Amino acid sequence: MDLSKYGNAKYLVRRPVYAEPSFQEENEKKEIVRKTNRERLKNSCSCSGRRVLLVVKSIFPILDWLPKYRWKEWIISDIISGVSTGLVSTLQGLSFALLASVPVGYGLYSAFFPVLVYCFLGTSKHLSIGPFPVVSLMVGGVVLQMAPEEDFRINGTDTSGSEALIDVKAMNEKRVLISGTLCFLIGIIQLILGILQIGFIVRYLGEPLVGGFTTAAAFQVLVSQIKQLLNVPTKNYNGILSIIYTIIDIFKNIAKTNICDLIAGLLSFIVCVIVKEFNERYKHKLRVPIPIEIIVTVVATGISYGAKFEKNFGAGIVKSIPSGFVKPITPDVSMFSEMIGSAFSTGIVAYAVAVSVAKVYGTKNNYPIDGNQEFIANGGSNLIGGIFSCFCSSTALSRTAIQEGTGGKTQLASLVSAIVVLIAIMALGRLLEPLQKSVLAAICIANLKGMFWQIRDVPKLWRENKWDSLIWVFTCIAAIILGLDLGLLAGLVFGLLTVVLRVQFPSCCSLGNVANTDLYKDSKIYKNLYEPDGVKIVRFSSGIFYGNIEGLKNGIKKIVGFDSVRVFTKRTKALRKIHKLIKKGELTTTKNGVITPVGIDNLGYDSQDDPEDPQGPEKDGIQTKEVEIQVDWNSELPVKVSVPKVTIHSIIFDFSQITFLDVVAVKVLKLIFKEFKRIDVDPYIAACDDNMLKKLEDCSFFDDTMKLDVFFLTVHDAVLHVEHTQKYKNGNDPILEKISLMKESKAPFEHLFMDPAYQELHEPDEAMRALAF
């Protein structure tokens, strides 16, 4: 590594070794005075003229940016941008109305009313509010489920599925009422979420999840529009596997394809794709993108009208576009209970798409986006839109790109685009009645290119993060098979499950020292690291809670090379046998209590049967005064018990990356510490955050045996303390286990096993489960 750019800069620090108590003695903590709930309520309810103005401006951002509008510099750009966006909005409104399963004219209303409301409430200067294919398709799913064609068949006719046998007028009225009511309910939900400041909810819709979901939605849009492109009769399916049933129906009836519609749709699709690719490739040279949708629509309408495609070839045309506005409707509140689930999922998707696009262009043009206010803006748009027979609005990426790319500066461009749509509603709508539906379907399919191209992100995600790629693929497949609403829910649950799995198995590694520094790195990754003799340094890289504490314990065992509970159990068993041998006179002790074997070798044999007989008679003549026995557990033992070797005297836990602890984790950590202490391994904690330290205090971690002086500011502080302690420790004896043998005791270890503290330590898993449940 080239360090020349850093120069020869070095630093030398000379300070004492800090444990938490010594550091807190020298550095006094600030006294944090927390506000009472009454004080917080008083502050939040206080009122002043400036505060009222700020609140009003936050609710109506137009009052902030409109007085600062640079009329001479921006007005021309906003007009050009608004006209271009309005033309595209008109055509997309007609196209996406087919996805929503309502008459195409209502797509124009959906491209008009929400825009007006968003101009006053939205915080984005470039977002083009209106129909979005994914959201429109989700609306269409609800509409078809609640108002299927079968409910409007005319009595006394056959059931072949011909359009002539359907009461189209009644069906359309019902579907418009359903879509309007759904839009109104979505608006209520979004407003409530915005008022409650729950804009953070969109954080759980990560980019991989949204990418997989929108790609699946694009596939569903493609299938739904293919039947319009071919003009073949199919049943309307909803729910699980509905897309599969629709595909099967299309192939069953493919022989009934209307050739006129097919040719018109294919030609329109090819022309749109080619010109859109041209616009994308030369966007830096084109002042205004070629409005190919408008051109194709005008040409196709003229040809269809002149050649009388409907009369001569049976082509499916728009037929009727209402001129002017329909009267406001009263949403049917009785439908709320039936559509509440779909309304919530559709509203969240609509908001997530809109706010994501808004943030992209906000970052690009250096202005902030308020997530909660965007909830309110989208909610207000849909609330008003539902009253005027609109279906749920969001944004379309292509429209927003046009609005920003053609020079739009503010939401004034959206007002101009709304005026263009208004002209289409009032005067030009009827001119589009001869337009073939297959042309609208082709335009809709051509706009899906960007969504389908997202599939190229999967290999990249796999290389970067396999979990994210799995979320993408799972959500996409689930949304295709289960439907968009259930698919979104399944993807969200799966995404949260992956988070749980990621923290379920915490990263646990052993650290070594970089020579001549106070740096410690993973010994598996870096070479030439120094590991202090008799010391293990363990680092956790996750929050610790009841779900991953077992993985943490297993990681510790793997690093230190032994199980502290098993070591203690084996040592206790060995001491029992040593005591028996001493009583029988087969072992002797020195005056210092060091045992002297009489020829019994430790063969590493661990018998399943305990040969000790506490009822057996003592050997005559043996004097068993009170004796303190010292056992070197790392040498050969005079009994046939295999005791695991303990090669360390200290273990240091690096808590620098611990983000949170729960009650169960604190309880089990305390047990782990005591398990190490009873086998003469001293545990320490280093780099513990003040918040985590307070959490330990709150959860009663500290007592007579667990004290604050085992906490050190850094790992290096802890290592220096351990080395200093070992250097000046009396003697260099190995780890010793001491026990008193009483002359009259017949079961000298019974008190040990009856001790509640021992039972708690011996069964930490049970203690943890009892606390967790």
XYZ file of C-alpha atoms in Angstrom, residues 125-497:
373
model
C -40.644 20.275 -7.975
C -40.459 17.738 -10.797
C -42.759 14.836 -9.912
C -45.507 14.190 -12.461
C -48.450 12.770 -10.531
C -50.975 10.597 -12.343
C -51.624 7.012 -13.470
C -48.854 4.451 -13.024
C -49.106 1.018 -14.680
C -48.310 -1.102 -11.587
C -50.759 0.792 -9.380
C -53.383 0.794 -12.147
C -53.074 -2.961 -12.456
C -53.496 -3.387 -8.689
C -56.633 -1.240 -8.889
C -57.845 -3.336 -11.809
C -57.414 -6.493 -9.750
C -59.744 -5.145 -7.069
C -62.251 -3.882 -9.653
C -62.415 -7.229 -11.466
C -62.723 -9.113 -8.202
C -65.614 -7.007 -6.928
C -67.357 -6.515 -10.292
C -66.645 -9.471 -12.608
C -68.361 -9.726 -15.995
C -70.352 -12.731 -14.792
C -72.344 -10.461 -12.496
C -73.631 -8.449 -15.463
C -74.697 -11.161 -17.901
C -78.090 -10.558 -19.458
C -80.677 -13.162 -18.453
C -81.888 -15.576 -21.077
C -78.733 -15.501 -23.188
C -75.996 -18.037 -23.664
C -72.777 -17.894 -21.690
C -70.251 -17.921 -24.484
C -68.566 -14.788 -23.127
C -69.488 -12.468 -26.012
C -69.470 -8.765 -25.140
C -72.994 -8.425 -26.536
C -74.293 -10.555 -23.679
C -72.961 -8.173 -21.016
C -74.772 -5.149 -19.617
C -71.767 -2.928 -20.352
C -73.298 0.294 -19.039
C -74.186 -1.141 -15.638
C -70.834 -2.908 -15.408
C -68.876 0.275 -16.184
C -70.870 2.301 -13.664
C -70.195 -0.259 -10.966
C -66.504 -0.471 -11.784
C -66.104 3.311 -11.786
C -67.772 3.450 -8.374
C -65.432 0.744 -7.057
C -62.272 2.404 -8.409
C -63.372 5.796 -7.096
C -64.187 4.371 -3.662
C -60.866 2.525 -3.583
C -59.040 5.737 -4.528
C -60.879 7.632 -1.780
C -60.012 4.980 0.827
C -56.357 4.970 -0.264
C -56.332 8.735 0.175
C -57.680 8.405 3.733
C -55.034 5.808 4.610
C -52.200 7.898 3.164
C -53.418 11.037 4.945
C -53.580 9.227 8.285
C -50.080 7.798 7.836
C -48.780 11.253 6.918
C -50.439 12.985 9.877
C -49.073 10.316 12.229
C -45.576 10.905 10.789
C -45.204 7.325 9.567
C -43.224 8.168 6.460
C -40.510 5.808 7.695
C -42.690 2.829 6.721
C -41.376 3.054 3.172
C -37.907 2.170 4.468
C -39.049 -1.425 4.718
C -39.696 -1.426 0.977
C -36.057 -1.699 0.010
C -34.752 -1.296 -3.507
C -34.428 -5.076 -4.164
C -38.008 -5.639 -2.982
C -39.407 -2.775 -5.086
C -37.355 -3.906 -8.086
C -38.651 -7.475 -7.931
C -42.207 -6.321 -7.317
C -42.312 -3.813 -10.194
C -40.757 -6.352 -12.568
C -43.461 -8.872 -11.644
C -46.068 -6.142 -12.069
C -44.638 -5.330 -15.493
C -45.054 -8.991 -16.448
C -48.671 -8.930 -15.274
C -49.245 -5.715 -17.235
C -47.748 -7.368 -20.312
C -50.062 -10.369 -20.038
C -53.128 -8.205 -19.424
C -52.341 -6.043 -22.447
C -51.534 -8.926 -24.777
C -55.177 -9.970 -24.717
C -56.052 -6.379 -25.724
C -53.394 -6.498 -28.423
C -54.795 -9.727 -29.838
C -58.418 -8.824 -29.043
C -59.189 -12.368 -27.915
C -61.963 -13.226 -25.424
C -60.698 -14.343 -22.022
C -62.166 -14.693 -18.589
C -61.113 -12.312 -15.831
C -59.172 -14.103 -13.127
C -58.074 -12.822 -9.746
C -56.034 -14.095 -6.852
C -53.472 -16.877 -6.732
C -52.269 -18.166 -10.144
C -54.587 -15.750 -11.946
C -51.815 -14.773 -14.352
C -51.260 -18.444 -15.263
C -54.964 -18.976 -15.946
C -55.047 -15.835 -18.107
C -52.098 -17.076 -20.190
C -53.815 -20.444 -20.657
C -57.011 -18.695 -21.782
C -55.095 -16.556 -24.283
C -53.524 -19.620 -25.896
C -56.847 -21.460 -25.929
C -58.499 -18.616 -27.834
C -55.526 -17.483 -29.893
C -57.249 -18.709 -33.049
C -59.833 -15.934 -32.522
C -57.161 -13.235 -32.776
C -58.297 -10.119 -34.639
C -55.637 -9.690 -37.318
C -56.399 -5.992 -37.774
C -55.839 -5.271 -34.090
C -52.727 -7.441 -34.013
C -51.090 -5.676 -36.961
C -51.967 -2.212 -35.647
C -50.671 -3.080 -32.183
C -47.419 -4.613 -33.400
C -46.654 -1.702 -35.726
C -47.395 0.793 -32.948
C -45.210 -1.130 -30.506
C -42.255 -1.372 -32.901
C -42.406 2.323 -33.812
C -42.683 3.383 -30.138
C -39.756 1.220 -29.053
C -37.488 2.421 -31.878
C -38.223 6.104 -31.329
C -37.946 5.806 -27.540
C -34.534 4.205 -27.991
C -33.588 7.080 -30.301
C -34.766 9.603 -27.692
C -32.741 7.880 -24.992
C -29.582 7.626 -27.067
C -29.636 11.251 -28.238
C -31.293 12.892 -25.227
C -28.271 15.163 -24.784
C -28.878 16.613 -28.251
C -32.676 16.725 -28.291
C -34.178 19.768 -26.626
C -37.568 18.034 -26.464
C -37.981 14.232 -26.895
C -39.980 13.139 -29.913
C -43.569 12.675 -28.603
C -43.955 9.345 -30.356
C -47.017 8.315 -28.327
C -48.882 11.379 -29.560
C -47.810 10.841 -33.151
C -48.744 7.147 -33.115
C -52.102 7.904 -31.506
C -53.026 10.627 -34.005
C -51.967 8.523 -37.008
C -53.667 5.346 -35.719
C -56.880 7.221 -34.915
C -56.964 8.773 -38.405
C -56.377 5.445 -40.138
C -58.962 3.640 -38.004
C -61.542 6.344 -38.662
C -60.862 6.473 -42.424
C -60.749 2.716 -42.964
C -63.662 2.013 -40.578
C -61.755 -0.764 -38.819
C -64.566 -1.509 -36.371
C -67.191 -1.919 -39.070
C -65.068 -3.688 -41.672
C -62.746 -5.815 -39.499
C -64.448 -5.981 -36.097
C -61.590 -4.123 -34.425
C -61.907 -3.198 -30.769
C -61.993 0.592 -30.437
C -62.352 3.047 -27.567
C -65.929 3.852 -28.737
C -66.918 6.418 -26.145
C -64.986 9.127 -24.314
C -67.207 11.449 -22.265
C -66.827 15.138 -23.081
C -66.488 17.363 -20.029
C -66.586 16.286 -16.404
C -68.876 13.818 -14.700
C -70.519 14.886 -11.493
C -68.739 14.014 -8.228
C -69.625 10.677 -6.688
C -70.243 9.689 -3.091
C -67.845 6.842 -2.209
C -69.624 3.686 -1.109
C -68.472 3.336 2.509
C -69.969 -0.165 2.722
C -67.185 -1.388 0.402
C -64.409 -0.265 2.748
C -64.290 -3.498 4.732
C -63.961 -5.578 1.566
C -61.155 -3.531 0.030
C -59.214 -2.280 3.081
C -56.346 -4.767 2.632
C -55.906 -4.039 -1.059
C -56.230 -0.312 -0.384
C -53.396 -0.399 2.125
C -51.006 -2.352 -0.103
C -51.865 -0.283 -3.187
C -51.459 2.974 -1.260
C -48.071 1.943 0.113
C -46.822 0.909 -3.340
C -48.111 4.136 -4.911
C -46.418 6.216 -2.222
C -43.163 4.221 -2.334
C -42.811 4.636 -6.094
C -43.673 8.334 -5.986
C -41.387 9.249 -3.093
C -38.499 7.181 -4.514
C -38.656 9.036 -7.823
C -39.082 12.352 -6.003
C -35.933 11.723 -3.955
C -33.933 10.901 -7.085
C -34.777 14.222 -8.721
C -34.588 16.102 -5.423
C -31.001 14.905 -4.961
C -30.187 15.697 -8.574
C -31.490 19.278 -8.284
C -30.458 19.957 -4.666
C -33.716 20.342 -2.781
C -35.155 18.264 0.093
C -38.091 15.863 0.010
C -40.247 15.536 3.128
C -41.437 11.924 3.337
C -44.327 12.646 5.703
C -45.548 15.607 3.656
C -45.397 13.427 0.544
C -47.766 11.017 2.307
C -50.136 13.930 2.908
C -49.777 15.185 -0.684
C -50.459 11.769 -2.204
C -53.302 11.202 0.243
C -54.918 14.531 -0.622
C -54.532 13.818 -4.355
C -56.240 10.445 -4.073
C -58.895 11.681 -1.652
C -60.027 14.425 -4.052
C -59.462 12.174 -7.057
C -61.733 9.480 -5.631
C -64.591 11.968 -5.375
C -64.183 12.785 -9.087
C -64.163 9.124 -10.261
C -60.372 8.833 -10.568
C -58.396 5.702 -9.857
C -55.322 5.707 -7.610
C -52.469 7.929 -8.763
C -48.731 7.691 -8.281
C -46.161 8.721 -10.867
C -44.755 7.315 -14.075
C -40.998 7.346 -14.506
C -41.229 8.394 -18.156
C -43.507 11.381 -17.418
C -41.312 12.649 -14.605
C -38.208 12.209 -16.751
C -39.860 14.255 -19.508
C -40.960 16.975 -17.093
C -37.449 17.332 -15.694
C -35.572 16.668 -18.926
C -37.460 19.309 -20.939
C -36.460 22.053 -18.522
C -39.189 21.985 -15.867
C -38.211 24.017 -12.811
C -41.217 23.847 -10.482
C -44.678 22.363 -10.098
C -45.927 25.160 -12.349
C -44.998 22.786 -15.179
C -47.458 20.264 -13.710
C -50.187 22.924 -13.730
C -49.519 23.513 -17.433
C -49.672 19.746 -18.074
C -53.018 19.655 -16.243
C -54.308 22.391 -18.560
C -53.303 20.274 -21.579
C -55.223 17.301 -20.131
C -58.161 19.631 -19.439
C -58.252 20.619 -23.123
C -58.325 16.927 -24.056
C -61.181 16.314 -21.627
C -63.270 19.261 -22.782
C -62.693 19.275 -26.531
C -60.408 16.625 -27.966
C -61.555 13.471 -26.192
C -64.277 12.557 -28.667
C -61.788 12.760 -31.535
C -60.030 9.712 -30.086
C -63.098 7.450 -30.059
C -62.074 5.550 -33.261
C -58.694 4.693 -31.708
C -58.045 0.954 -31.439
C -57.504 -0.431 -27.959
C -54.645 -2.531 -29.306
C -52.731 0.695 -30.056
C -53.198 1.872 -26.481
C -52.055 -1.558 -25.281
C -48.958 -1.316 -27.478
C -48.138 2.136 -26.062
C -48.570 0.749 -22.563
C -46.289 -2.229 -23.258
C -43.653 0.041 -24.812
C -43.499 1.979 -21.538
C -42.578 -1.175 -19.611
C -39.075 -1.460 -21.022
C -37.429 0.164 -18.016
C -39.198 -2.178 -15.611
C -38.256 -5.300 -17.533
C -34.655 -4.135 -17.792
C -34.438 -4.251 -14.002
C -33.866 -7.990 -14.305
C -30.291 -7.131 -15.252
C -29.777 -6.019 -11.638
C -30.041 -9.579 -10.325
C -26.511 -10.795 -11.290
C -25.046 -7.566 -9.926
C -26.995 -7.946 -6.678
C -25.804 -11.540 -6.387
C -22.191 -10.387 -6.557
C -22.757 -7.539 -4.101
C -25.145 -9.138 -1.612
C -26.730 -12.546 -2.030
C -29.505 -11.771 0.463
C -30.667 -8.785 -1.598
C -30.711 -10.842 -4.778
C -32.816 -13.497 -3.024
C -35.277 -10.815 -1.889
C -35.537 -9.553 -5.487
C -36.143 -13.007 -6.978
C -38.520 -14.165 -4.227
C -40.651 -11.024 -4.412
C -40.839 -11.207 -8.194
C -41.917 -14.865 -8.226
C -44.346 -14.372 -5.324
C -45.997 -11.364 -6.988
C -46.433 -13.314 -10.243
C -47.869 -16.422 -8.605
C -49.829 -14.981 -5.666
C -50.925 -11.705 -7.204
C -49.561 -8.239 -6.584
C -51.070 -7.590 -3.152
C -50.196 -10.958 -1.589
C -46.893 -10.977 -3.458
C -45.906 -7.642 -1.958
C -46.802 -8.887 1.520
C -44.849 -12.111 0.982
C -41.828 -10.168 -0.261
C -41.976 -7.828 2.722
C -42.176 -10.728 5.185
C -39.334 -12.532 3.420
C -37.207 -9.381 3.508
C -37.751 -8.997 7.249
C -37.003 -12.696 7.704
